[in-house]
Amino acid sequence: PGDSRYPGYARDIRLSGQHLLNILKDILDFSRIDAKNATLRENEFDLHGMVEACLRMIHLRARENGVAVSVDLPEDAPHLFADEVKVKQIVLNLLSNAVKFTPRGGSVTVRSAHRPGGELVLVVADTGIGMRAADIPIALSPFGQVAGAFSRNHDGIGLGLPLAQHLARLHQARLEISSHPGAGTTVTVHFPPDRVVERRAPLAAVAE
């Protein structure tokens, strides 16, 4: 009691425990998908509200890293018919990666667009360290970590992107990565038209 060092010790223990739990959770989730045991609990949900919830969860880490996170989603964005928990996991993994590999003073942006063909794209773009085109397949492979700054300066076991890609495939969605060293990374998830639900007009507006 009264030792000023104890709160710091407690914080370090808590953060280490959370980090270990997150690693174990990613391994278990990936194992279920790899063993074809993953199932979808699908429902219609508001993409905008789900992304806002993800931003609240990543806010503290982004602030500690000195990274600005912003969202650019139209208020009338269509809903998705999907497994909300798993789509949230996709977004959280992409946000976590973006914040992790963006130097202090950089930024991360989440945006979406409803394409003319009916698909909905969700984009997470950062101004981080980026990677070469040849390194993208490595980053998407289980436990794969790109050599250099990726492996030397950042924690993790290399499951964030592979897990996001597998969860996207469960929804018949496609994950694409565009990146250049020193110029940041953009990850785009393409949800097919049959996953997109147009917003319904309010009953009062219909009556008018």
mmCIF file of C-alpha atoms in Angstrom:
data_model
loop_
_atom_site.group_PDB
_atom_site.id
_atom_site.type_symbol
_atom_site.label_atom_id
_atom_site.label_comp_id
_atom_site.label_asym_id
_atom_site.label_seq_id
_atom_site.Cartn_x
_atom_site.Cartn_y
_atom_site.Cartn_z
ATOM 1 C CA PRO A 1 0.000 0.000 0.000
ATOM 2 C CA GLY A 2 1.200 3.444 -0.873
ATOM 3 C CA ASP A 3 3.879 2.240 -3.317
ATOM 4 C CA SER A 4 3.510 4.355 -6.459
ATOM 5 C CA ARG A 5 4.995 1.595 -8.613
ATOM 6 C CA TYR A 6 2.112 -0.838 -8.028
ATOM 7 C CA PRO A 7 -0.447 0.781 -10.381
ATOM 8 C CA GLY A 8 2.118 0.576 -13.176
ATOM 9 C CA TYR A 9 2.811 -3.073 -12.419
ATOM 10 C CA ALA A 10 -0.909 -3.832 -12.382
ATOM 11 C CA ARG A 11 -1.405 -2.063 -15.719
ATOM 12 C CA ASP A 12 1.449 -4.027 -17.317
ATOM 13 C CA ILE A 13 0.027 -7.325 -16.032
ATOM 14 C CA ARG A 14 -3.454 -6.463 -17.342
ATOM 15 C CA LEU A 15 -2.180 -5.429 -20.776
ATOM 16 C CA SER A 16 -0.007 -8.552 -21.034
ATOM 17 C CA GLY A 17 -2.967 -10.737 -20.101
ATOM 18 C CA GLN A 18 -5.192 -9.040 -22.675
ATOM 19 C CA HIS A 19 -2.527 -9.464 -25.331
ATOM 20 C CA LEU A 20 -2.200 -13.188 -24.576
ATOM 21 C CA LEU A 21 -5.974 -13.653 -24.615
ATOM 22 C CA ASN A 22 -6.215 -11.897 -27.993
ATOM 23 C CA ILE A 23 -3.532 -14.177 -29.445
ATOM 24 C CA LEU A 24 -5.296 -17.303 -28.136
ATOM 25 C CA LYS A 25 -8.638 -16.069 -29.450
ATOM 26 C CA ASP A 26 -7.195 -15.494 -32.941
ATOM 27 C CA ILE A 27 -5.620 -18.969 -32.960
ATOM 28 C CA LEU A 28 -8.882 -20.618 -31.875
ATOM 29 C CA ASP A 29 -10.947 -18.666 -34.405
ATOM 30 C CA PHE A 30 -8.529 -19.503 -37.201
ATOM 31 C CA SER A 31 -8.498 -23.186 -36.184
ATOM 32 C CA ARG A 32 -12.303 -23.359 -36.324
ATOM 33 C CA ILE A 33 -12.365 -21.834 -39.797
ATOM 34 C CA ASP A 34 -9.524 -24.045 -41.016
ATOM 35 C CA ALA A 35 -11.350 -27.110 -39.700
ATOM 36 C CA LYS A 36 -14.561 -25.988 -41.477
ATOM 37 C CA ASN A 37 -16.304 -25.688 -38.092
ATOM 38 C CA ALA A 38 -17.178 -22.009 -38.347
ATOM 39 C CA THR A 39 -20.862 -21.151 -38.681
ATOM 40 C CA LEU A 40 -22.593 -17.876 -39.471
ATOM 41 C CA ARG A 41 -25.353 -16.364 -37.362
ATOM 42 C CA GLU A 42 -26.765 -14.009 -39.937
ATOM 43 C CA ASN A 43 -29.013 -11.023 -39.423
ATOM 44 C CA GLU A 44 -29.538 -7.571 -40.862
ATOM 45 C CA PHE A 45 -27.545 -4.874 -39.113
ATOM 46 C CA ASP A 46 -26.469 -1.267 -39.475
ATOM 47 C CA LEU A 47 -22.924 -1.148 -40.848
ATOM 48 C CA HIS A 48 -22.463 2.434 -39.686
ATOM 49 C CA GLY A 49 -23.300 1.595 -36.065
ATOM 50 C CA MET A 50 -21.047 -1.471 -36.112
ATOM 51 C CA VAL A 51 -18.074 0.518 -37.424
ATOM 52 C CA GLU A 52 -18.636 3.224 -34.795
ATOM 53 C CA ALA A 53 -18.527 0.516 -32.100
ATOM 54 C CA CYS A 54 -15.210 -0.756 -33.529
ATOM 55 C CA LEU A 55 -13.767 2.762 -33.482
ATOM 56 C CA ARG A 56 -14.670 3.116 -29.804
ATOM 57 C CA MET A 57 -12.865 -0.147 -29.068
ATOM 58 C CA ILE A 58 -9.692 0.893 -30.923
ATOM 59 C CA HIS A 59 -9.731 4.530 -29.771
ATOM 60 C CA LEU A 60 -7.478 4.171 -26.727
ATOM 61 C CA ARG A 61 -4.754 2.268 -28.584
ATOM 62 C CA ALA A 62 -4.826 4.760 -31.459
ATOM 63 C CA ARG A 63 -4.538 7.685 -29.045
ATOM 64 C CA GLU A 64 -1.622 6.080 -27.203
ATOM 65 C CA ASN A 65 0.129 5.498 -30.558
ATOM 66 C CA GLY A 66 -0.510 9.063 -31.714
ATOM 67 C CA VAL A 67 -2.592 7.916 -34.698
ATOM 68 C CA ALA A 68 -5.725 9.792 -35.815
ATOM 69 C CA VAL A 69 -8.668 7.556 -36.752
ATOM 70 C CA SER A 70 -11.598 8.916 -38.752
ATOM 71 C CA VAL A 71 -14.708 7.501 -40.381
ATOM 72 C CA ASP A 72 -16.294 8.493 -43.687
ATOM 73 C CA LEU A 73 -19.511 6.501 -43.971
ATOM 74 C CA PRO A 74 -22.663 7.940 -45.551
ATOM 75 C CA GLU A 75 -25.498 8.212 -43.032
ATOM 76 C CA ASP A 76 -27.809 6.425 -45.469
ATOM 77 C CA ALA A 77 -25.393 3.545 -46.093
ATOM 78 C CA PRO A 78 -27.258 0.271 -46.723
ATOM 79 C CA HIS A 79 -27.422 -2.432 -44.089
ATOM 80 C CA LEU A 80 -25.638 -5.767 -44.326
ATOM 81 C CA PHE A 81 -27.135 -9.237 -43.982
ATOM 82 C CA ALA A 82 -24.273 -11.127 -42.381
ATOM 83 C CA ASP A 83 -22.851 -12.384 -39.096
ATOM 84 C CA GLU A 84 -22.415 -9.083 -37.253
ATOM 85 C CA VAL A 85 -19.920 -10.477 -34.734
ATOM 86 C CA LYS A 86 -17.672 -11.870 -37.471
ATOM 87 C CA VAL A 87 -17.873 -8.730 -39.614
ATOM 88 C CA LYS A 88 -16.988 -6.705 -36.523
ATOM 89 C CA GLN A 89 -13.984 -9.010 -36.068
ATOM 90 C CA ILE A 90 -12.911 -8.287 -39.663
ATOM 91 C CA VAL A 91 -13.087 -4.536 -39.066
ATOM 92 C CA LEU A 92 -11.338 -4.727 -35.690
ATOM 93 C CA ASN A 93 -8.500 -6.812 -37.128
ATOM 94 C CA LEU A 94 -8.029 -4.385 -40.018
ATOM 95 C CA LEU A 95 -8.154 -1.362 -37.716
ATOM 96 C CA SER A 96 -5.744 -2.957 -35.251
ATOM 97 C CA ASN A 97 -3.277 -3.722 -38.043
ATOM 98 C CA ALA A 98 -3.590 -0.223 -39.478
ATOM 99 C CA VAL A 99 -2.984 1.461 -36.125
ATOM 100 C CA LYS A 100 -0.108 -0.915 -35.319
ATOM 101 C CA PHE A 101 1.795 -0.183 -38.523
ATOM 102 C CA THR A 102 1.132 3.549 -38.733
ATOM 103 C CA PRO A 103 3.810 5.781 -37.164
ATOM 104 C CA ARG A 104 2.937 8.506 -34.674
ATOM 105 C CA GLY A 105 1.332 11.450 -36.440
ATOM 106 C CA GLY A 106 -0.219 9.238 -39.142
ATOM 107 C CA SER A 107 -3.866 8.526 -39.808
ATOM 108 C CA VAL A 108 -6.333 5.696 -40.420
ATOM 109 C CA THR A 109 -9.615 6.152 -42.282
ATOM 110 C CA VAL A 110 -12.641 3.862 -42.566
ATOM 111 C CA ARG A 111 -14.984 4.481 -45.473
ATOM 112 C CA SER A 112 -17.615 2.630 -47.478
ATOM 113 C CA ALA A 113 -19.330 2.882 -50.844
ATOM 114 C CA HIS A 114 -22.340 1.244 -52.488
ATOM 115 C CA ARG A 115 -21.200 0.372 -56.003
ATOM 116 C CA PRO A 116 -23.512 0.584 -59.064
ATOM 117 C CA GLY A 117 -23.354 -3.206 -59.494
ATOM 118 C CA GLY A 118 -24.894 -3.640 -56.057
ATOM 119 C CA GLU A 119 -21.849 -4.636 -54.041
ATOM 120 C CA LEU A 120 -20.833 -2.765 -50.905
ATOM 121 C CA VAL A 121 -17.169 -2.044 -50.248
ATOM 122 C CA LEU A 122 -15.704 -1.340 -46.840
ATOM 123 C CA VAL A 123 -12.260 0.280 -46.869
ATOM 124 C CA VAL A 124 -9.649 0.682 -44.129
ATOM 125 C CA ALA A 125 -6.798 2.923 -45.325
ATOM 126 C CA ASP A 126 -3.717 4.041 -43.403
ATOM 127 C CA THR A 127 -0.659 6.218 -43.942
ATOM 128 C CA GLY A 128 1.637 3.614 -42.391
ATOM 129 C CA ILE A 129 4.860 1.890 -43.361
ATOM 130 C CA GLY A 130 3.275 -0.091 -46.194
ATOM 131 C CA MET A 131 4.796 -3.137 -47.886
ATOM 132 C CA ARG A 132 5.921 -4.361 -51.281
ATOM 133 C CA ALA A 133 3.474 -6.133 -53.582
ATOM 134 C CA ALA A 134 5.577 -9.295 -53.243
ATOM 135 C CA ASP A 135 5.091 -9.207 -49.455
ATOM 136 C CA ILE A 136 1.284 -9.116 -49.524
ATOM 137 C CA PRO A 137 0.875 -12.923 -49.967
ATOM 138 C CA ILE A 138 3.189 -13.385 -46.955
ATOM 139 C CA ALA A 139 1.079 -11.024 -44.840
ATOM 140 C CA LEU A 140 -2.041 -12.997 -45.840
ATOM 141 C CA SER A 141 -0.546 -16.379 -44.941
ATOM 142 C CA PRO A 142 -1.174 -17.838 -41.455
ATOM 143 C CA PHE A 143 1.533 -16.747 -39.011
ATOM 144 C CA GLY A 144 3.273 -14.956 -41.871
ATOM 145 C CA GLN A 145 5.074 -11.750 -40.997
ATOM 146 C CA VAL A 146 6.849 -9.593 -43.510
ATOM 147 C CA ALA A 147 10.563 -9.236 -42.820
ATOM 148 C CA GLY A 148 11.991 -5.946 -41.633
ATOM 149 C CA ALA A 149 9.910 -3.407 -39.758
ATOM 150 C CA PHE A 150 6.907 -5.738 -39.644
ATOM 151 C CA SER A 151 8.681 -8.391 -37.602
ATOM 152 C CA ARG A 152 11.242 -6.353 -35.670
ATOM 153 C CA ASN A 153 9.245 -3.463 -34.281
ATOM 154 C CA HIS A 154 5.725 -4.792 -33.776
ATOM 155 C CA ASP A 155 4.136 -7.512 -31.680
ATOM 156 C CA GLY A 156 1.682 -10.123 -32.911
ATOM 157 C CA ILE A 157 1.800 -13.538 -34.535
ATOM 158 C CA GLY A 158 0.613 -12.739 -38.048
ATOM 159 C CA LEU A 159 -3.018 -13.871 -37.886
ATOM 160 C CA GLY A 160 -4.874 -10.554 -38.182
ATOM 161 C CA LEU A 161 -5.028 -10.313 -41.976
ATOM 162 C CA PRO A 162 -5.396 -14.069 -42.677
ATOM 163 C CA LEU A 163 -8.262 -14.264 -40.188
ATOM 164 C CA ALA A 164 -9.965 -11.218 -41.728
ATOM 165 C CA GLN A 165 -9.619 -12.788 -45.176
ATOM 166 C CA HIS A 166 -11.073 -16.129 -44.036
ATOM 167 C CA LEU A 167 -13.998 -14.420 -42.287
ATOM 168 C CA ALA A 168 -14.665 -12.410 -45.449
ATOM 169 C CA ARG A 169 -14.703 -15.587 -47.532
ATOM 170 C CA LEU A 170 -17.263 -17.096 -45.171
ATOM 171 C CA HIS A 171 -19.541 -14.285 -46.321
ATOM 172 C CA GLN A 172 -18.680 -14.797 -50.027
ATOM 173 C CA ALA A 173 -16.840 -11.476 -49.766
ATOM 174 C CA ARG A 174 -13.468 -10.624 -51.268
ATOM 175 C CA LEU A 175 -10.564 -8.941 -49.472
ATOM 176 C CA GLU A 176 -8.045 -6.921 -51.491
ATOM 177 C CA ILE A 177 -4.859 -5.183 -50.354
ATOM 178 C CA SER A 178 -3.100 -2.283 -52.040
ATOM 179 C CA SER A 179 0.160 -1.137 -50.459
ATOM 180 C CA HIS A 180 3.451 0.614 -51.179
ATOM 181 C CA PRO A 181 6.487 0.944 -48.886
ATOM 182 C CA GLY A 182 6.336 4.234 -47.034
ATOM 183 C CA ALA A 183 2.995 5.140 -48.597
ATOM 184 C CA GLY A 184 0.533 3.197 -46.470
ATOM 185 C CA THR A 185 -1.870 0.318 -46.985
ATOM 186 C CA THR A 186 -5.477 0.146 -48.160
ATOM 187 C CA VAL A 187 -7.568 -2.941 -47.439
ATOM 188 C CA THR A 188 -10.911 -3.257 -49.236
ATOM 189 C CA VAL A 189 -13.606 -5.815 -48.414
ATOM 190 C CA HIS A 190 -16.100 -6.363 -51.234
ATOM 191 C CA PHE A 191 -19.467 -7.650 -49.981
ATOM 192 C CA PRO A 192 -21.613 -9.187 -52.759
ATOM 193 C CA PRO A 193 -24.978 -7.636 -53.695
ATOM 194 C CA ASP A 194 -26.995 -10.378 -51.983
ATOM 195 C CA ARG A 195 -25.437 -9.312 -48.666
ATOM 196 C CA VAL A 196 -26.563 -5.709 -49.119
ATOM 197 C CA VAL A 197 -29.933 -4.561 -47.746
ATOM 198 C CA GLU A 198 -31.313 -1.231 -48.913
ATOM 199 C CA ARG A 199 -32.614 0.993 -46.138
ATOM 200 C CA ARG A 200 -36.408 0.927 -45.865
ATOM 201 C CA ALA A 201 -38.257 4.191 -46.065
ATOM 202 C CA PRO A 202 -40.004 5.209 -42.787
ATOM 203 C CA LEU A 203 -43.683 4.233 -42.619
ATOM 204 C CA ALA A 204 -44.729 7.884 -42.359
ATOM 205 C CA ALA A 205 -42.874 8.702 -45.576
ATOM 206 C CA VAL A 206 -44.499 5.743 -47.331
ATOM 207 C CA ALA A 207 -47.952 6.887 -46.195
ATOM 208 C CA GLU A 208 -47.343 10.343 -47.631
#
